[in-house]
């Protein structure tokens, strides 16, 4: 399996990593990092070509997202989530999609939590709510959010008797951000919270995420959201883990100079790195093959391939955790120094890895 570095120019990696310490202090991506993202169109990975997006094939995008997470966890995460929101362009009505998405500085942030309400009114909805964990919100042009649909005081129900929940897209000017991201890692994601109060949203800013509701007739917008989310998040966790293992190399070489370690202990450290590096890269290969197979198979008959994406996404996340956690004790105190790169990568890994979607081996 190719190393994630194979998908990025060395000068891109330098820009991303050189700005990473300052980005952590800013608690959002650095202007140099953003300039590169805009130049390459990375926030538009999944935006339809009809609206000046890249509309990348899923396997290509997943590999690039893994590579960006390898370059820097926060940047990879923000690109993944904001590009993921761009996928909604395939479900927006063409009129509003043309208006909102045709901008070189497009960035969509948001939340999948249903912590707001949309009350039906003439021509649209009145939105109220508060949402957390909006990665990339500080540079977003638009914000998306899920809302429980209300008709007056009554909650609108689906045919199954459950509350009807639909996503909306707002202009960033209609959203108030507030600081809420206080975690040990992914500090440059700017994953703060936002609130919306009594904002009118026209009905064409409401959409439905369902293959049958797709407006753009392309395979990318027929691909199930669950496996899309699983694959992109697993790719991020994988990329950060590969970065950590890369940094273990020089850290372990330094440990070999420690006269207090026996030859047996030194051999154990070296062999453990080789074994776990091979394990992670083999698991990455299985994962990328599963994503490719699900993309190449007829979408009307790819149930087994999609199930394999779910399985290998979870396997990759769990394997990455095993590798990082088993290697960490051999890294020495430098890995616990918050000013070192290896510490930053470790913190990013254990923060990103807390995402609930890939916690368990099975989605059930």
Coordinates of C-alpha atoms in Angstrom, one line a residue:
X1 CA 0.0 0.0 0.0
X2 CA 1.4 3.4 -1.0
X3 CA 2.4 5.7 1.8
X4 CA 0.0 8.7 2.2
X5 CA 2.9 11.0 1.3
X6 CA 2.6 9.8 -2.3
X7 CA -0.5 11.9 -2.9
X8 CA 1.0 15.3 -1.8
X9 CA 3.7 17.5 -3.1
X10 CA 6.5 17.9 -0.6
X11 CA 6.1 21.7 -0.7
X12 CA 2.4 21.3 0.3
X13 CA 3.4 19.2 3.3
X14 CA 5.9 21.8 4.3
X15 CA 3.3 24.6 4.2
X16 CA 0.9 22.5 6.2
X17 CA 3.3 21.4 8.9
X18 CA 5.3 24.6 9.2
X19 CA 2.0 26.4 10.0
X20 CA 0.7 23.8 12.4
X21 CA 2.1 25.1 15.7
X22 CA 0.7 28.6 15.0
X23 CA -2.6 27.1 13.9
X24 CA -2.9 25.4 17.3
X25 CA -2.4 28.8 19.0
X26 CA -5.0 30.4 16.8
X27 CA -7.4 27.5 17.4
X28 CA -8.2 27.4 13.7
X29 CA -6.4 26.7 10.5
X30 CA -3.5 29.1 9.6
X31 CA -3.9 31.5 6.7
X32 CA -1.1 29.8 4.9
X33 CA -2.9 26.5 5.2
X34 CA -6.2 28.0 4.0
X35 CA -4.5 29.6 1.0
X36 CA -3.3 26.2 0.0
X37 CA -6.7 24.6 0.5
X38 CA -8.4 27.3 -1.6
X39 CA -5.7 27.0 -4.3
X40 CA -6.1 23.3 -4.6
X41 CA -9.9 23.3 -4.2
X42 CA -9.8 20.8 -1.3
X43 CA -13.0 22.1 0.3
X44 CA -14.7 21.2 -3.0
X45 CA -13.8 17.5 -3.1
X46 CA -17.5 16.5 -3.2
X47 CA -19.2 19.6 -4.6
X48 CA -20.9 18.8 -8.0
X49 CA -18.9 19.9 -11.1
X50 CA -22.1 21.8 -12.1
X51 CA -21.3 24.2 -9.3
X52 CA -17.6 24.5 -9.9
X53 CA -16.7 21.6 -7.6
X54 CA -14.2 18.8 -8.1
X55 CA -16.8 15.9 -7.7
X56 CA -13.9 13.5 -7.1
X57 CA -14.5 9.7 -7.4
X58 CA -14.9 8.4 -3.8
X59 CA -11.7 6.2 -3.7
X60 CA -9.5 9.2 -4.9
X61 CA -11.0 11.5 -2.3
X62 CA -10.6 9.0 0.5
X63 CA -6.9 8.6 -0.3
X64 CA -6.4 12.3 -0.5
X65 CA -8.1 12.8 2.9
X66 CA -5.9 10.2 4.5
X67 CA -2.9 12.0 3.0
X68 CA -4.0 15.4 4.4
X69 CA -4.6 13.9 7.8
X70 CA -1.1 12.4 7.6
X71 CA 0.2 15.9 6.9
X72 CA -1.7 17.3 9.8
X73 CA -4.6 16.0 11.8
X74 CA -6.5 19.2 12.2
X75 CA -6.2 20.2 8.6
X76 CA -7.2 16.8 7.3
X77 CA -10.2 16.8 9.6
X78 CA -11.4 20.2 8.6
X79 CA -11.1 19.5 4.9
X80 CA -12.9 16.2 5.4
X81 CA -15.9 17.5 7.3
X82 CA -16.2 20.7 5.2
X83 CA -15.8 18.8 1.9
X84 CA -18.3 16.3 3.2
X85 CA -20.8 19.1 3.7
X86 CA -20.2 20.1 0.1
X87 CA -21.6 16.7 -0.9
X88 CA -25.0 18.1 0.1
X89 CA -24.8 20.1 -3.1
X90 CA -26.0 17.0 -4.9
X91 CA -29.3 17.3 -3.0
X92 CA -29.9 21.1 -3.0
X93 CA -32.3 22.6 -5.5
X94 CA -30.3 23.8 -8.5
X95 CA -31.3 27.5 -8.1
X96 CA -30.0 27.9 -4.6
X97 CA -27.0 25.5 -5.2
X98 CA -25.8 27.8 -8.1
X99 CA -26.2 30.8 -5.8
X100 CA -24.4 29.4 -2.8
X101 CA -21.7 27.0 -4.1
X102 CA -20.1 28.9 -7.0
X103 CA -17.4 30.7 -5.0
X104 CA -13.7 30.0 -4.9
X105 CA -13.6 30.4 -1.1
X106 CA -16.5 28.1 -0.5
X107 CA -16.4 26.3 2.9
X108 CA -19.4 24.5 4.4
X109 CA -19.3 23.6 8.1
X110 CA -22.0 22.3 10.4
X111 CA -23.4 19.6 12.6
X112 CA -25.3 16.4 12.2
X113 CA -26.9 16.6 15.6
X114 CA -30.6 17.3 15.7
X115 CA -30.4 20.1 18.3
X116 CA -32.5 22.7 16.6
X117 CA -36.1 23.3 15.4
X118 CA -37.5 24.5 12.1
X119 CA -41.0 25.9 12.5
X120 CA -43.0 26.0 9.2
X121 CA -44.0 29.4 8.1
X122 CA -45.0 31.1 4.9
X123 CA -42.3 30.4 2.2
X124 CA -40.0 28.6 4.6
X125 CA -39.0 28.0 8.2
X126 CA -38.1 29.9 11.4
X127 CA -34.9 28.3 12.8
X128 CA -33.8 28.1 16.4
X129 CA -31.1 26.0 18.0
X130 CA -27.6 25.4 19.2
X131 CA -25.2 22.9 17.7
X132 CA -21.7 21.8 18.8
X133 CA -18.5 20.6 17.1
X134 CA -18.6 22.6 13.9
X135 CA -15.2 22.0 12.6
X136 CA -14.0 24.7 10.2
X137 CA -16.8 27.1 11.2
X138 CA -14.5 30.1 11.6
X139 CA -13.8 30.2 7.9
X140 CA -17.2 28.8 6.7
X141 CA -19.2 30.7 4.1
X142 CA -22.2 28.6 5.0
X143 CA -23.4 26.5 7.9
X144 CA -25.5 23.3 7.8
X145 CA -27.6 21.9 10.6
X146 CA -30.3 19.2 11.2
X147 CA -33.5 20.5 12.6
X148 CA -36.7 18.9 14.1
X149 CA -39.6 20.1 11.9
X150 CA -42.4 21.9 13.8
X151 CA -45.8 23.0 12.7
X152 CA -46.7 25.6 15.4
X153 CA -46.2 23.8 18.7
X154 CA -46.6 20.4 17.2
X155 CA -43.7 18.2 16.1
X156 CA -44.2 16.9 12.5
X157 CA -43.9 13.1 12.4
X158 CA -42.6 10.7 9.8
X159 CA -44.7 7.8 8.6
X160 CA -43.1 5.6 11.3
X161 CA -44.2 8.0 14.0
X162 CA -40.8 9.5 14.7
X163 CA -40.0 13.2 14.5
X164 CA -39.2 14.5 11.0
X165 CA -35.6 15.8 10.9
X166 CA -34.3 17.6 7.9
X167 CA -31.0 19.5 7.1
X168 CA -30.8 23.1 6.3
X169 CA -28.1 25.5 5.0
X170 CA -27.6 29.0 6.4
X171 CA -25.4 31.9 5.5
X172 CA -22.6 32.3 8.0
X173 CA -23.8 35.8 8.9
X174 CA -27.0 34.3 10.3
X175 CA -25.1 32.1 12.8
X176 CA -23.4 33.2 16.0
X177 CA -20.3 31.2 16.9
X178 CA -19.1 30.8 20.5
X179 CA -16.0 29.0 22.0
X180 CA -16.7 25.5 23.0
X181 CA -13.8 23.4 21.8
X182 CA -11.6 22.7 24.8
X183 CA -10.0 19.3 24.2
X184 CA -6.4 18.0 24.2
X185 CA -6.1 17.5 20.4
X186 CA -7.3 18.7 17.0
X187 CA -6.9 22.2 18.5
X188 CA -6.6 23.9 15.1
X189 CA -10.0 22.5 13.8
X190 CA -11.8 25.4 15.5
X191 CA -14.6 23.0 16.2
X192 CA -16.7 25.5 18.2
X193 CA -20.4 25.7 18.7
X194 CA -23.0 27.9 17.0
X195 CA -26.4 29.2 17.7
X196 CA -29.3 30.4 15.4
X197 CA -32.1 32.4 16.8
X198 CA -35.4 33.2 15.0
X199 CA -33.8 33.2 11.6
X200 CA -36.1 32.8 8.6
X201 CA -34.8 30.3 6.0
X202 CA -36.5 29.9 2.6
X203 CA -37.8 26.5 1.8
X204 CA -35.2 25.9 -0.9
X205 CA -32.5 25.9 1.8
X206 CA -34.0 22.7 3.2
X207 CA -33.0 19.4 1.5
X208 CA -33.2 15.7 2.0
X209 CA -30.2 13.3 2.1
X210 CA -31.6 10.3 0.2
X211 CA -30.5 8.8 -3.1
X212 CA -34.0 9.2 -4.4
X213 CA -33.9 12.9 -3.6
X214 CA -30.6 13.6 -5.4
X215 CA -30.7 16.4 -7.9
X216 CA -27.4 15.6 -9.5
X217 CA -27.6 12.3 -11.3
X218 CA -24.1 11.0 -10.6
X219 CA -22.9 7.9 -8.7
X220 CA -21.3 10.1 -6.0
X221 CA -24.7 11.3 -4.9
X222 CA -26.2 7.8 -4.9
X223 CA -23.5 6.5 -2.6
X224 CA -24.9 5.9 0.9
X225 CA -24.1 8.5 3.5
X226 CA -23.2 6.0 6.2
X227 CA -20.4 4.4 4.3
X228 CA -19.3 7.8 3.0
X229 CA -18.9 9.0 6.6
X230 CA -17.3 5.8 7.8
X231 CA -14.7 5.7 5.0
X232 CA -13.7 9.4 5.3
X233 CA -13.4 9.3 9.1
X234 CA -11.4 6.0 9.0
X235 CA -9.1 7.6 6.5
X236 CA -8.4 10.5 8.8
X237 CA -7.7 8.2 11.8
X238 CA -5.4 6.1 9.5
X239 CA -3.5 9.1 8.2
X240 CA -2.8 10.4 11.7
X241 CA -1.7 7.0 12.9
X242 CA 0.8 6.7 9.9
X243 CA 2.2 10.1 10.9
X244 CA 2.7 8.9 14.4
X245 CA 4.4 5.7 13.3
X246 CA 6.7 7.8 11.0
X247 CA 7.7 9.8 14.0
X248 CA 8.4 6.7 16.0
X249 CA 11.3 5.9 13.7
X250 CA 13.6 8.7 14.8
X251 CA 12.3 8.5 18.4
X252 CA 13.2 4.8 18.6
X253 CA 16.6 5.5 17.0
X254 CA 17.3 7.9 19.9
X255 CA 16.2 5.2 22.4
X256 CA 18.8 2.8 20.9
X257 CA 21.5 5.2 22.3
X258 CA 20.3 4.7 25.8
X259 CA 22.9 2.7 27.6
X260 CA 20.4 1.6 30.3
X261 CA 18.5 -0.5 27.8
X262 CA 19.5 -4.1 27.2
X263 CA 20.1 -5.5 23.7
X264 CA 16.9 -7.5 24.2
X265 CA 14.9 -4.4 25.1
X266 CA 16.3 -2.5 22.1
X267 CA 15.4 -5.4 19.8
X268 CA 11.9 -5.5 21.2
X269 CA 11.4 -1.8 20.4
X270 CA 12.7 -2.2 16.9
X271 CA 10.7 -5.4 16.2
X272 CA 7.5 -3.9 17.6
X273 CA 7.7 -0.9 15.3
X274 CA 8.3 -3.1 12.3
X275 CA 5.5 -5.5 13.2
X276 CA 2.9 -2.8 13.9
X277 CA 3.9 -0.7 10.9
X278 CA 3.3 -3.7 8.7
X279 CA 0.0 -4.5 10.4
X280 CA -1.3 -0.9 9.9
X281 CA -0.3 -0.8 6.2
X282 CA -1.9 -4.2 5.5
X283 CA -5.1 -3.0 7.2
X284 CA -5.0 0.2 5.2
X285 CA -4.7 -1.8 2.0
X286 CA -7.8 -3.9 2.9
X287 CA -9.7 -0.8 3.6
X288 CA -8.8 1.0 0.4
X289 CA -9.6 -2.1 -1.7
X290 CA -13.0 -2.3 0.0
X291 CA -13.7 1.4 -0.8
X292 CA -12.6 0.9 -4.5
X293 CA -14.8 -2.3 -4.8
X294 CA -17.9 -0.5 -3.5
X295 CA -17.3 2.3 -5.9
X296 CA -16.8 0.0 -9.0
X297 CA -19.8 -2.2 -8.3
X298 CA -23.2 -1.4 -9.6
X299 CA -24.8 0.8 -6.9
X300 CA -28.1 -1.1 -7.2
X301 CA -26.3 -4.4 -6.3
X302 CA -23.4 -3.6 -3.9
X303 CA -24.9 -4.5 -0.5
X304 CA -22.0 -6.8 0.2
X305 CA -19.3 -4.3 -0.9
X306 CA -20.9 -1.6 1.2
X307 CA -20.9 -3.9 4.2
X308 CA -17.2 -4.5 3.6
X309 CA -16.6 -0.7 3.7
X310 CA -18.3 -0.6 7.1
X311 CA -16.3 -3.6 8.4
X312 CA -12.9 -2.4 7.1
X313 CA -13.4 1.2 8.3
X314 CA -14.0 0.0 11.8
X315 CA -11.1 -2.5 11.6
X316 CA -8.8 0.2 10.4
X317 CA -9.8 2.5 13.2
X318 CA -9.3 -0.2 15.8
X319 CA -6.0 -1.4 14.4
X320 CA -4.7 2.2 14.3
X321 CA -5.6 2.6 18.0
X322 CA -3.8 -0.7 18.8
X323 CA -0.7 0.4 16.9
X324 CA -0.4 3.9 18.4
X325 CA -1.2 2.8 22.0
X326 CA 1.3 -0.1 21.8
X327 CA 4.1 2.1 20.4
X328 CA 3.6 5.1 22.7
X329 CA 5.3 3.8 25.8
X330 CA 8.5 3.3 23.9
X331 CA 8.7 6.9 22.7
X332 CA 10.1 8.4 25.8
X333 CA 9.2 11.6 27.5
X334 CA 9.4 13.7 24.3
X335 CA 6.1 12.1 23.4
X336 CA 4.5 13.7 26.5
X337 CA 6.0 17.1 25.8
X338 CA 3.2 19.3 24.3
X339 CA 5.7 21.3 22.3
X340 CA 6.9 18.3 20.2
X341 CA 5.4 17.1 16.9
X342 CA 5.0 13.5 18.1
X343 CA 3.0 14.7 21.1
X344 CA 0.7 16.9 18.9
X345 CA 0.1 13.9 16.6
X346 CA -0.6 11.6 19.6
X347 CA -3.1 14.2 21.0
X348 CA -4.8 14.6 17.6
X349 CA -5.1 10.9 17.2
X350 CA -6.7 10.3 20.5
X351 CA -9.1 13.2 20.0
X352 CA -10.2 12.3 16.5
X353 CA -10.4 8.6 17.6
X354 CA -13.2 9.5 20.0
X355 CA -15.7 10.0 17.2
X356 CA -18.5 7.6 18.1
X357 CA -19.1 6.4 14.5
X358 CA -16.1 4.0 14.6
X359 CA -15.9 3.1 18.2
X360 CA -17.2 -0.5 17.9
X361 CA -16.3 -3.3 15.5
X362 CA -19.9 -3.5 14.4
X363 CA -22.4 -0.7 13.6
X364 CA -25.1 -2.7 15.4

